[in-house]
CSV table of C-alpha atoms in Angstrom, one decimal:
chain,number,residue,atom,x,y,z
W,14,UNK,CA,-9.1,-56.2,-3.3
W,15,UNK,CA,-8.6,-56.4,0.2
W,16,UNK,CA,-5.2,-55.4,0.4
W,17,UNK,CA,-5.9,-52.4,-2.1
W,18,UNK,CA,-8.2,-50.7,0.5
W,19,UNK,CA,-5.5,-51.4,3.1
W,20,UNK,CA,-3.2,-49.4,0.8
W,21,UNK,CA,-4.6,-46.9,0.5
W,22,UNK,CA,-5.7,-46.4,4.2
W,23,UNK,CA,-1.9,-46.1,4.3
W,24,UNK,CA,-1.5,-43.5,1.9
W,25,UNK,CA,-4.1,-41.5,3.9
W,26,UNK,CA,-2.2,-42.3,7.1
W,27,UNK,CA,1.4,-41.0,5.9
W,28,UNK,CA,-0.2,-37.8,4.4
W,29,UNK,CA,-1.5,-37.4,7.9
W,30,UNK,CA,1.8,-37.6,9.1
W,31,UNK,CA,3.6,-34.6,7.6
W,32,UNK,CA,1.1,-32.7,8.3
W,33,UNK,CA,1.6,-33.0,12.2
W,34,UNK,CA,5.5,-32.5,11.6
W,35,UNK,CA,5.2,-29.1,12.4
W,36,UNK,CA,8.8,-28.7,13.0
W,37,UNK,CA,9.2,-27.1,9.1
W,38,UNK,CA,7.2,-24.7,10.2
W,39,UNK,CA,9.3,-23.9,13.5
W,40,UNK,CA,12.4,-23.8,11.3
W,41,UNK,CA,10.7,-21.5,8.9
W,42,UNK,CA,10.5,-18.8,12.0
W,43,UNK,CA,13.7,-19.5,12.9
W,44,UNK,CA,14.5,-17.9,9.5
W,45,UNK,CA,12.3,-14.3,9.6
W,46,UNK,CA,14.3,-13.6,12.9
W,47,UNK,CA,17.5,-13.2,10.5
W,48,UNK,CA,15.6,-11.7,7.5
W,49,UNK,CA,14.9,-8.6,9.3
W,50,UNK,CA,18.3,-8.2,10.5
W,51,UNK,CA,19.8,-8.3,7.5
W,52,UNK,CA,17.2,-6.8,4.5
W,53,UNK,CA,16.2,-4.2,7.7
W,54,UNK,CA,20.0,-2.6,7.3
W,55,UNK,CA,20.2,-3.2,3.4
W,56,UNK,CA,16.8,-1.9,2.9
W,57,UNK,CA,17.6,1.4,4.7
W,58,UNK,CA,20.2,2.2,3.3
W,59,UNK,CA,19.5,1.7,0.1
W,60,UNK,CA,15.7,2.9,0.4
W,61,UNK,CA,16.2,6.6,1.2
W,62,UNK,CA,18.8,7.0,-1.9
W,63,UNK,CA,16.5,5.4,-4.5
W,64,UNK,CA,13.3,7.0,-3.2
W,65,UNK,CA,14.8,10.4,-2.5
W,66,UNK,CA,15.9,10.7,-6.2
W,67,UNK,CA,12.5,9.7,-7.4
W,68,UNK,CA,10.3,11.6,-4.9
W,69,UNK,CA,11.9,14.8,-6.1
W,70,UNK,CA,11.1,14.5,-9.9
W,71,UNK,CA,7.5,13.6,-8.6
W,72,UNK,CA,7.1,16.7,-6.8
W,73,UNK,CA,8.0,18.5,-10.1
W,74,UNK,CA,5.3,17.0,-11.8
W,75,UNK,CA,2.5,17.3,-9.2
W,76,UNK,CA,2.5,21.5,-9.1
W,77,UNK,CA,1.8,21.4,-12.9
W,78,UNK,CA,-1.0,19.3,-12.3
W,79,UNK,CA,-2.4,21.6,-9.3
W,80,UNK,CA,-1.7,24.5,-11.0
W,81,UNK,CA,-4.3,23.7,-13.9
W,82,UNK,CA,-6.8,23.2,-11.0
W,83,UNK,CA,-6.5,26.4,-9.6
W,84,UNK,CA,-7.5,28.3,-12.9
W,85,UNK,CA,-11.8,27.1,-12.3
W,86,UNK,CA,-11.0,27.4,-8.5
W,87,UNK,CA,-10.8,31.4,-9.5
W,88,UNK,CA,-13.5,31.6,-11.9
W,89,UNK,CA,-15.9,30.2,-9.1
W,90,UNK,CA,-14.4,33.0,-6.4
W,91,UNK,CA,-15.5,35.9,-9.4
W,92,UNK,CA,-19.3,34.0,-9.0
W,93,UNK,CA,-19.0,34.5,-5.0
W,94,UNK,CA,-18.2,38.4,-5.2
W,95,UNK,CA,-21.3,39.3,-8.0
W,96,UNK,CA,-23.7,37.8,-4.8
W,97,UNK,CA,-22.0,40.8,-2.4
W,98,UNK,CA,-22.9,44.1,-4.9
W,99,UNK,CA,-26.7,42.5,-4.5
W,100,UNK,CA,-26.6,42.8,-0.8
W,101,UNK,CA,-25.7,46.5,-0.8
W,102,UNK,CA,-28.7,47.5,-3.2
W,103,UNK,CA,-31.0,45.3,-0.6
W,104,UNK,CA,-29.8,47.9,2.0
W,105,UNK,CA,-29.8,51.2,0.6
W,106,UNK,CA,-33.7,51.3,0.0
């Protein structure tokens, strides 16, 4: 039983070990100082192609959508000028 403890203190021990190699970790940013270098001149230019094309059919769709908005926009103006004739006949007396 003895040595079964003493195994597994072991166990803990290694674990604890892997964790202070920290040098993945330094390698790791090692690696984003390329990444941007290389997806940073891929990504533009193949961003502004792909997203031009696709911005430009979702301009299209957006005035259709405005457009409906506008008609209640207008029926509320019609209730704001019926308030100005009630002004004038407060006046005239």
């Amino acid at each position: 039983m003895d040595n079964k403890q003493k195994a597994t203190k072991a166990t803990k021990a290694t674990k604890a070990t892997k964790a202070t190699k920290a040098t993945k970790a330094t390698k790791a940013t090692k690696a984003t100082k390329a990444t941007p270098v290389k997806s940073g001149t891929k990504a533009t230019k193949a961003t502004p192609v792909k997203s031009g094309t696709k911005a430009t059919k979702a301009t299209k769709a957006t005035p259709v959508k405005s457009g409906t908005n506008d008609i209640p926009v207008v029926k509320k103006t019609i209730t704001k000028t019926k308030s100005k004739p009630s002004t004038k006949k407060e006046t005239s007396p």
